[in-house]
Short mmCIF file of C-alpha atoms and ligand atoms in Angstrom, two decimals:
data_model
loop_
_atom_site.label_atom_id
_atom_site.label_comp_id
_atom_site.label_asym_id
_atom_site.label_seq_id
_atom_site.Cartn_x
_atom_site.Cartn_y
_atom_site.Cartn_z
CA MET A 216 221.04 183.45 59.96
CA PRO A 217 223.60 180.67 60.36
CA SER A 218 226.20 181.08 63.33
CA ARG A 219 229.00 178.48 62.44
CA VAL A 220 229.60 177.73 58.83
CA VAL A 221 231.93 175.16 57.23
CA VAL A 222 233.17 176.50 53.86
CA THR A 223 234.70 173.70 51.65
CA GLY A 224 237.04 174.92 48.89
CA ALA A 225 237.51 178.17 50.84
CA ALA A 226 240.93 178.70 49.56
CA GLY A 227 239.48 178.99 45.92
CA PHE A 228 238.22 181.95 44.05
CA ILE A 229 234.59 181.79 45.04
CA GLY A 230 235.26 180.28 48.59
CA GLY A 231 237.56 183.10 49.59
CA HIS A 232 234.99 185.59 48.73
CA VAL A 233 232.21 183.76 50.42
CA ALA A 234 234.48 183.25 53.64
CA ARG A 235 235.29 187.06 53.69
CA ARG A 236 231.64 188.07 53.42
CA LEU A 237 230.56 185.58 56.22
CA ILE A 238 233.29 186.87 58.67
CA ALA A 239 232.11 190.45 57.72
CA GLU A 240 228.56 189.21 58.74
CA GLY A 241 229.91 188.19 62.24
CA MET A 242 229.69 184.50 61.61
CA GLU A 243 232.11 181.81 62.71
CA VAL A 244 233.80 180.29 59.75
CA CYS A 245 235.63 177.12 59.47
CA ALA A 246 237.36 177.08 56.10
CA VAL A 247 238.39 173.73 54.63
CA ASP A 248 240.53 173.17 51.76
CA ARG A 249 243.34 170.82 50.43
CA ARG A 250 245.53 173.75 49.47
CA ASP A 251 247.29 175.17 52.49
CA PRO A 252 247.18 179.10 52.55
CA GLU A 253 250.72 178.92 54.36
CA HIS A 254 252.32 177.16 51.44
CA ASP A 255 250.17 177.80 48.40
CA LEU A 256 250.44 181.42 46.95
CA VAL A 257 246.93 181.37 45.34
CA ALA A 258 245.26 180.00 48.45
CA GLY A 259 247.21 182.54 50.65
CA ARG A 260 246.06 185.44 48.34
CA ASN A 261 242.46 184.16 48.27
CA LEU A 262 242.21 184.07 52.02
CA SER A 263 244.45 187.09 52.85
CA GLU A 264 241.57 189.20 54.10
CA VAL A 265 240.27 186.58 56.77
CA LEU A 266 243.36 184.78 57.94
CA GLY A 267 243.87 185.68 61.64
CA LYS A 268 240.46 187.35 61.75
CA PRO A 269 238.26 186.60 65.03
CA GLY A 270 235.91 183.83 64.18
CA PHE A 271 238.07 182.29 61.24
CA SER A 272 239.83 179.03 61.38
CA PHE A 273 241.38 176.88 58.55
CA GLN A 274 241.69 173.13 58.25
CA CYS A 275 243.86 171.66 55.62
CA VAL A 276 241.94 168.44 54.54
CA ASP A 277 241.45 166.39 51.46
CA LEU A 278 237.76 165.86 51.53
CA ALA A 279 238.12 162.65 49.60
CA ASP A 280 239.96 161.09 52.51
CA ARG A 281 238.31 160.14 55.82
CA GLY A 282 239.05 161.22 59.36
CA TRP A 283 238.19 164.89 58.98
CA GLU A 284 234.63 164.79 60.09
CA SER A 285 235.23 166.41 63.41
CA VAL A 286 235.53 169.72 61.71
CA LEU A 287 231.69 169.67 61.45
CA ARG A 288 231.22 169.62 65.21
CA GLY A 289 228.82 172.66 66.21
CA THR A 290 228.17 173.59 62.55
CA ASP A 291 224.64 174.63 61.42
CA THR A 292 225.55 175.15 57.72
CA VAL A 293 227.87 173.75 55.12
CA ILE A 294 228.84 175.55 51.97
CA HIS A 295 230.45 172.92 49.75
CA LEU A 296 232.24 174.69 47.07
CA ALA A 297 235.36 172.34 46.88
CA ALA A 298 235.74 170.76 43.45
CA LEU A 299 238.14 170.50 40.68
CA PRO A 300 236.59 173.13 38.19
CA GLY A 301 237.26 173.89 34.52
CA VAL A 302 235.42 172.40 31.61
CA ARG A 303 238.27 171.94 29.05
CA PRO A 304 240.74 169.97 30.99
CA SER A 305 238.32 167.35 32.18
CA TRP A 306 239.06 164.86 29.22
CA GLY A 307 241.50 162.06 29.44
CA ALA A 308 243.85 161.27 32.14
CA ARG A 309 242.91 164.08 34.58
CA PHE A 310 239.47 162.69 34.89
CA ASP A 311 240.46 160.59 37.86
CA GLU A 312 241.06 163.85 39.91
CA TYR A 313 237.66 165.28 38.67
CA ALA A 314 235.93 162.09 39.96
CA THR A 315 237.70 162.09 43.19
CA CYS A 316 237.31 165.87 44.03
CA ASN A 317 233.70 166.35 42.59
CA VAL A 318 232.10 162.99 43.16
CA ILE A 319 233.93 161.05 46.01
CA ALA A 320 234.64 164.19 48.10
CA THR A 321 231.01 165.17 47.73
CA GLN A 322 229.80 161.88 48.77
CA ARG A 323 232.16 162.12 51.91
CA VAL A 324 230.85 165.62 52.74
CA MET A 325 227.21 164.65 52.46
CA ASP A 326 227.72 161.31 54.45
CA ALA A 327 229.50 163.17 57.29
CA SER A 328 227.02 166.22 57.28
CA VAL A 329 223.74 163.95 57.26
CA THR A 330 225.30 161.88 60.07
CA ALA A 331 226.16 165.04 62.05
CA ARG A 332 222.61 166.12 61.56
CA ILE A 333 223.60 169.47 59.73
CA PRO A 334 220.38 171.33 58.95
CA ARG A 335 221.50 173.14 55.89
CA ILE A 336 223.91 172.51 53.06
CA ILE A 337 224.63 174.59 49.87
CA VAL A 338 226.26 172.81 47.15
CA ALA A 339 228.06 174.42 44.18
CA SER A 340 226.79 173.23 40.83
CA SER A 341 227.21 174.68 37.36
CA SER A 342 225.70 175.83 34.27
CA SER A 343 227.70 173.00 32.54
CA VAL A 344 225.08 170.42 33.72
CA TYR A 345 222.70 171.85 30.88
CA GLY A 346 225.21 171.05 27.87
CA ARG A 347 224.18 172.38 24.56
CA THR A 348 221.26 174.82 24.59
CA ASP A 349 219.46 176.79 21.89
CA GLY A 350 220.61 180.17 23.31
CA HIS A 351 217.40 180.78 25.14
CA PRO A 352 217.36 181.13 28.86
CA SER A 353 217.60 177.70 30.74
CA PRO A 354 215.22 177.25 33.73
CA GLU A 355 216.15 174.51 36.19
CA THR A 356 213.68 172.23 34.47
CA THR A 357 215.64 172.17 31.37
CA PRO A 358 216.94 168.69 30.58
CA THR A 359 220.53 168.12 31.80
CA ARG A 360 222.93 166.74 29.03
CA PRO A 361 226.36 167.81 30.12
CA LEU A 362 228.82 168.01 27.21
CA SER A 363 231.94 167.53 29.31
CA PRO A 364 233.26 165.00 31.76
CA TYR A 365 233.43 168.02 34.26
CA GLY A 366 229.72 168.76 33.70
CA ALA A 367 228.79 165.05 34.27
CA THR A 368 230.79 165.21 37.53
CA LYS A 369 228.88 168.38 38.59
CA LEU A 370 225.54 166.89 37.87
CA ALA A 371 226.65 163.93 39.89
CA THR A 372 227.67 166.32 42.83
CA GLU A 373 224.01 167.66 42.70
CA ALA A 374 222.46 164.16 42.51
CA ILE A 375 224.42 162.77 45.52
CA ALA A 376 223.76 165.74 47.58
CA LEU A 377 220.01 165.72 46.98
CA ALA A 378 219.82 161.91 47.47
CA TYR A 379 221.54 162.20 50.84
CA ALA A 380 218.92 164.96 51.71
CA GLN A 381 216.16 162.58 51.04
CA ARG A 382 217.49 159.77 53.41
CA HIS A 383 214.95 158.76 55.92
CA ASP A 384 217.27 159.79 58.72
CA SER A 385 218.13 163.09 57.20
CA VAL A 386 217.37 166.57 58.80
CA THR A 387 219.39 168.30 56.11
CA SER A 388 217.96 170.45 53.39
CA VAL A 389 220.19 171.01 50.22
CA ALA A 390 220.26 173.78 47.62
CA ALA A 391 222.47 173.10 44.61
CA LEU A 392 223.29 176.50 43.16
CA ARG A 393 223.98 176.42 39.42
CA TYR A 394 226.58 179.17 38.98
CA PHE A 395 227.14 180.56 35.62
CA THR A 396 230.66 181.64 34.54
CA VAL A 397 231.92 183.60 37.52
CA TYR A 398 234.23 186.54 37.15
CA GLY A 399 235.86 189.25 39.26
CA PRO A 400 238.93 189.84 41.45
CA ARG A 401 240.88 186.65 42.06
CA GLN A 402 239.14 184.63 39.22
CA ARG A 403 241.10 181.42 38.46
CA ASN A 404 243.66 182.21 35.82
CA ASP A 405 242.41 179.56 33.40
CA MET A 406 239.24 181.67 32.70
CA LEU A 407 238.39 184.06 30.08
CA ILE A 408 237.86 187.45 31.48
CA GLY A 409 241.09 187.63 33.63
CA ARG A 410 243.02 186.23 30.95
CA ALA A 411 241.65 188.83 28.41
CA LEU A 412 242.28 191.79 30.73
CA SER A 413 245.77 190.51 31.67
CA ALA A 414 246.64 190.15 27.99
CA ALA A 415 245.62 193.69 27.33
CA LEU A 416 247.89 194.67 30.14
CA GLY A 417 250.76 193.10 28.54
CA GLY A 418 250.49 189.46 29.72
CA ALA A 419 250.42 186.42 27.56
CA PRO A 420 248.36 186.51 24.37
CA LEU A 421 244.73 185.10 25.01
CA PRO A 422 244.40 181.66 23.61
CA LEU A 423 241.10 182.15 21.52
CA TYR A 424 239.19 178.72 21.43
CA GLY A 425 237.14 178.41 18.19
CA ASN A 426 235.64 181.38 16.43
CA GLY A 427 234.84 183.41 19.73
CA GLU A 428 231.23 183.55 18.84
CA GLN A 429 230.43 181.30 21.83
CA SER A 430 228.48 183.11 24.54
CA ARG A 431 228.27 182.89 28.35
CA ASP A 432 226.15 184.24 31.01
CA PHE A 433 229.06 185.97 33.01
CA THR A 434 228.05 186.52 36.45
CA TYR A 435 230.03 188.99 38.90
CA ILE A 436 231.43 187.46 42.06
CA ASP A 437 229.64 189.78 44.45
CA ASP A 438 226.32 188.68 43.00
CA VAL A 439 227.31 185.12 43.32
CA VAL A 440 228.29 185.61 47.06
CA GLU A 441 224.92 187.36 47.71
CA ALA A 442 222.87 184.52 46.23
CA THR A 443 225.05 181.95 48.20
CA LEU A 444 224.47 183.85 51.50
CA ALA A 445 220.67 184.19 50.68
CA ALA A 446 220.43 180.32 49.99
CA THR A 447 221.91 179.69 53.61
CA CYS A 448 219.15 181.71 55.20
CA SER A 449 216.51 179.80 53.21
CA ARG A 450 215.10 176.28 53.28
CA VAL A 451 214.65 176.05 49.40
CA SER A 452 215.87 172.69 48.17
CA GLY A 453 216.84 171.35 44.77
CA ALA A 454 218.70 173.33 41.96
CA VAL A 455 218.58 177.04 41.65
CA ASN A 456 220.24 178.92 38.78
CA VAL A 457 222.54 181.91 39.65
CA GLY A 458 223.30 183.83 36.56
CA ALA A 459 223.33 187.45 35.50
CA GLY A 460 220.78 186.87 32.81
CA THR A 461 222.81 188.38 29.83
CA ALA A 462 224.50 186.34 27.12
CA THR A 463 227.92 187.92 26.03
CA SER A 464 230.15 186.44 23.38
CA VAL A 465 233.86 185.95 23.85
CA ARG A 466 234.47 188.52 21.12
CA GLU A 467 232.24 190.98 22.81
CA VAL A 468 234.39 190.52 26.05
CA LEU A 469 237.59 191.19 24.18
CA ARG A 470 235.93 194.48 22.83
CA VAL A 471 235.07 195.49 26.40
CA ALA A 472 238.56 194.54 27.64
CA GLU A 473 239.97 196.79 24.80
CA GLN A 474 237.60 199.66 25.68
CA LEU A 475 238.46 199.52 29.33
CA THR A 476 242.20 199.22 29.02
CA GLY A 477 242.66 201.24 25.91
CA CYS A 478 244.92 198.40 24.64
CA ARG A 479 244.50 195.60 22.13
CA VAL A 480 243.80 192.15 23.44
CA PRO A 481 246.54 190.03 21.61
CA THR A 482 245.01 186.59 20.76
CA LYS A 483 246.42 183.24 19.73
CA PRO A 484 244.00 181.29 17.48
CA MET A 485 243.20 177.75 18.88
CA SER A 486 240.86 175.06 17.76
CA ALA A 487 237.47 174.73 19.39
CA VAL A 488 237.62 172.50 22.48
CA ASP A 489 235.26 169.51 23.11
CA GLY A 490 232.83 170.23 25.97
CA ASP A 491 232.82 174.04 25.31
CA THR A 492 229.05 174.58 24.84
CA PRO A 493 228.09 177.41 22.34
CA ALA A 494 225.96 179.31 24.67
CA THR A 495 224.81 179.56 28.40
CA LEU A 496 222.18 181.79 29.67
CA ALA A 497 220.35 181.57 33.13
CA ASP A 498 216.68 181.95 33.69
CA SER A 499 216.94 182.98 37.21
CA ALA A 500 213.31 183.39 37.99
CA ARG A 501 213.55 180.68 40.64
CA ALA A 502 216.34 182.60 42.43
CA HIS A 503 214.35 185.76 42.21
CA GLY A 504 211.46 184.07 43.91
CA VAL A 505 212.86 181.73 46.45
CA LEU A 506 216.00 183.72 47.40
CA ALA A 507 214.74 187.32 46.71
CA TRP A 508 218.01 187.53 44.67
CA ARG A 509 218.71 189.65 41.64
CA PRO A 510 222.07 190.26 40.01
CA ARG A 511 223.24 193.88 40.44
CA VAL A 512 226.50 194.08 38.56
CA ASP A 513 226.47 194.41 34.77
CA LEU A 514 229.44 193.22 32.64
CA VAL A 515 231.07 196.52 32.03
CA THR A 516 231.01 197.51 35.77
CA GLY A 517 232.09 194.02 36.86
CA MET A 518 234.96 194.07 34.31
CA ARG A 519 236.04 197.51 35.31
CA ARG A 520 236.27 196.24 39.00
CA HIS A 521 238.15 193.05 37.88
CA LEU A 522 240.59 195.33 35.85
CA ALA A 523 241.06 197.70 38.92
CA TRP A 524 241.96 194.73 41.00
CA LEU A 525 244.36 193.29 38.44
CA GLN A 526 246.15 196.53 38.20
CA THR A 527 247.04 196.17 42.03
CA GLN A 528 248.74 192.98 41.34
CA SER A 529 252.37 192.94 40.62
CA VAL A 530 252.54 189.21 39.86
CA VAL A 531 249.67 186.98 39.54
CA PRO A 532 250.55 183.67 41.10
CA ALA A 533 250.19 180.43 38.82
CA ASP A 534 247.07 178.59 39.68
CA ALA A 535 247.25 174.81 40.11
CA THR A 536 243.99 174.33 38.47
CA ALA A 537 245.12 176.25 35.34
P1 NAD B 827 238.74 177.07 42.64
O1 NAD B 827 239.53 175.97 41.97
O2 NAD B 827 239.33 178.34 42.76
O3 NAD B 827 238.23 176.45 44.02
C1 NAD B 827 238.00 175.27 44.38
C2 NAD B 827 238.72 174.86 45.79
O4 NAD B 827 238.40 173.51 45.97
C3 NAD B 827 240.24 174.96 45.46
O5 NAD B 827 240.82 175.74 46.56
C4 NAD B 827 240.65 173.40 45.74
O6 NAD B 827 242.00 173.37 46.47
C5 NAD B 827 239.52 172.86 46.58
N1 NAD B 827 239.36 171.24 46.50
C6 NAD B 827 239.31 170.78 45.38
N2 NAD B 827 239.29 169.38 45.65
C7 NAD B 827 239.37 169.29 46.99
C8 NAD B 827 239.36 168.27 47.87
N3 NAD B 827 239.38 166.90 47.49
N4 NAD B 827 239.53 168.37 49.21
C9 NAD B 827 239.61 169.70 49.72
N5 NAD B 827 239.65 170.77 48.93
C10 NAD B 827 239.51 170.52 47.55
O7 NAD B 827 237.28 177.09 41.91
P2 NAD B 827 236.09 178.12 42.01
O8 NAD B 827 236.03 178.77 40.56
O9 NAD B 827 236.19 178.94 43.14
O10 NAD B 827 234.87 177.22 41.99
C11 NAD B 827 234.20 176.89 43.27
C12 NAD B 827 233.07 175.97 42.86
O11 NAD B 827 232.06 176.52 42.18
C13 NAD B 827 233.36 174.64 42.31
O12 NAD B 827 232.61 173.63 42.76
C14 NAD B 827 233.03 174.75 40.85
O13 NAD B 827 232.70 173.60 40.12
C15 NAD B 827 231.78 175.76 41.00
N6 NAD B 827 231.66 176.63 39.93
C16 NAD B 827 232.53 177.55 39.53
C17 NAD B 827 232.23 178.40 38.48
C18 NAD B 827 233.18 179.56 38.11
O14 NAD B 827 232.79 180.21 36.99
N7 NAD B 827 234.24 179.82 38.81
C19 NAD B 827 230.97 178.29 37.73
C20 NAD B 827 230.14 177.27 37.92
C21 NAD B 827 230.38 176.44 39.19
C1 UGA B 828 233.37 178.30 33.74
C2 UGA B 828 234.20 177.65 34.74
O1 UGA B 828 235.55 177.46 34.44
C3 UGA B 828 233.65 176.17 35.12
O2 UGA B 828 234.29 175.78 36.36
C4 UGA B 828 232.23 176.43 35.40
O3 UGA B 828 231.62 175.37 35.77
C5 UGA B 828 231.40 176.97 34.21
O4 UGA B 828 232.02 178.34 34.12
C6 UGA B 828 230.02 177.18 34.46
O5 UGA B 828 229.48 178.39 34.24
O6 UGA B 828 229.32 176.24 34.91
P1 UGA B 828 233.63 178.59 31.06
O7 UGA B 828 232.10 178.88 30.75
O8 UGA B 828 234.25 177.67 30.16
O9 UGA B 828 233.63 177.65 32.49
O10 UGA B 828 234.34 179.89 31.51
P2 UGA B 828 235.63 180.53 30.92
O11 UGA B 828 236.78 179.65 31.15
O12 UGA B 828 235.71 181.94 31.36
O13 UGA B 828 235.41 180.41 29.37
C7 UGA B 828 234.35 181.20 28.71
C8 UGA B 828 234.52 181.12 27.20
O14 UGA B 828 235.82 181.71 26.88
C9 UGA B 828 234.56 179.68 26.75
O15 UGA B 828 233.87 179.60 25.53
C10 UGA B 828 236.03 179.47 26.39
O16 UGA B 828 236.24 178.64 25.24
C11 UGA B 828 236.60 180.87 26.16
N1 UGA B 828 238.04 181.03 26.49
C12 UGA B 828 238.32 180.82 27.74
C13 UGA B 828 238.89 181.22 25.52
O17 UGA B 828 238.54 181.48 24.22
N2 UGA B 828 240.19 181.28 25.92
C14 UGA B 828 240.74 181.17 27.17
O18 UGA B 828 241.79 181.25 27.40
C15 UGA B 828 239.67 180.88 28.26
#
């Protein structure tokens, strides 16, 4: 088990859950993010369960800058989740920020970590590295042909991290976890499941991109946290899929949202968006084998928990990444 963990992107959706779980396990956590929980409502909400807890500290840092490397002192594990996520907005003018947060910042993290001789790094990758698939499960050996600029930056994230791990002076082993569309409490509010449930509860109508027949391997946040923790305790290197192993269409998600809430999900038809792959589905055999990890939460159970959380929120703060 690690003892001091640096979690980058800790003020985000996945990062906040990972930080909470590490603190619950008794580890020392240094959370690093460019969003300051004191001034950013989403960051404050995501870290609310750990701020002030023994063993928890926060550093407001832009990882694409230099001069923050001392936060790594005494650390045995880095969980690098910081990135600009989201497939659809990664075209056009915003690409500069994707390149800075997903490519430059990753190079800075890896350079500093290998120099500091950190033994273990977990890097967040994404199902978006695969691109268009035939709907069959993708093992890690599937050719990577990202369909979006975002997917290309996540492939670069992996490649940079793995190249650093192979440097002659490196003592660092790197696992790149390819997360598949993650949902659950505090999900980013640009994503489908939270939007669909909120729309059913009377929020804004759901923009429905394309015909809604596109499918995703929706993966519940607690399963993603478990896989991430398991990876910190292992020395497995290279890419590892983290997906629930079930494909569900957007229309089916809307049906489940309607069944759970008893309300219609109002939709606003929108054109299909470039980069939005028709299907994702993980072959997670490698994660089963090397991490002894199996997903436990099915979609209806996970959406019920997500809904229960949404119902406790009076106002959901706007997310800067939306
Ligand atoms: P998020 O936006 O909620 O969290 C990312 C955090 O990284 C944010 O708090 C942001 O402020 C921080 N960050 C970005 N650039 C930074 C920089 N230059 N310096 C410091 N902090 C920076 O996103 P998330 O959904 O929690 O995703 C976390 C990671 O998982 C990302 O790497 C994303 O690409 C990956 N991922 C997410 C999903 C998903 O479905 N949510 C699926 C696949 C992969
Ligand atoms: C998600 C994350 O946003 C990415 O950061 C991540 O890298 C990716 O998962 C991944 O698995 O790698 P995405 O699959 O697009 O990307 O997840 P959602 O935003 O939840 O979208 C799922 C589907 O619902 C997409 O086909 C999208 O077109 C559709 N959708 C989404 C809508 O029709 N309307 C919306 O308002 C949002």
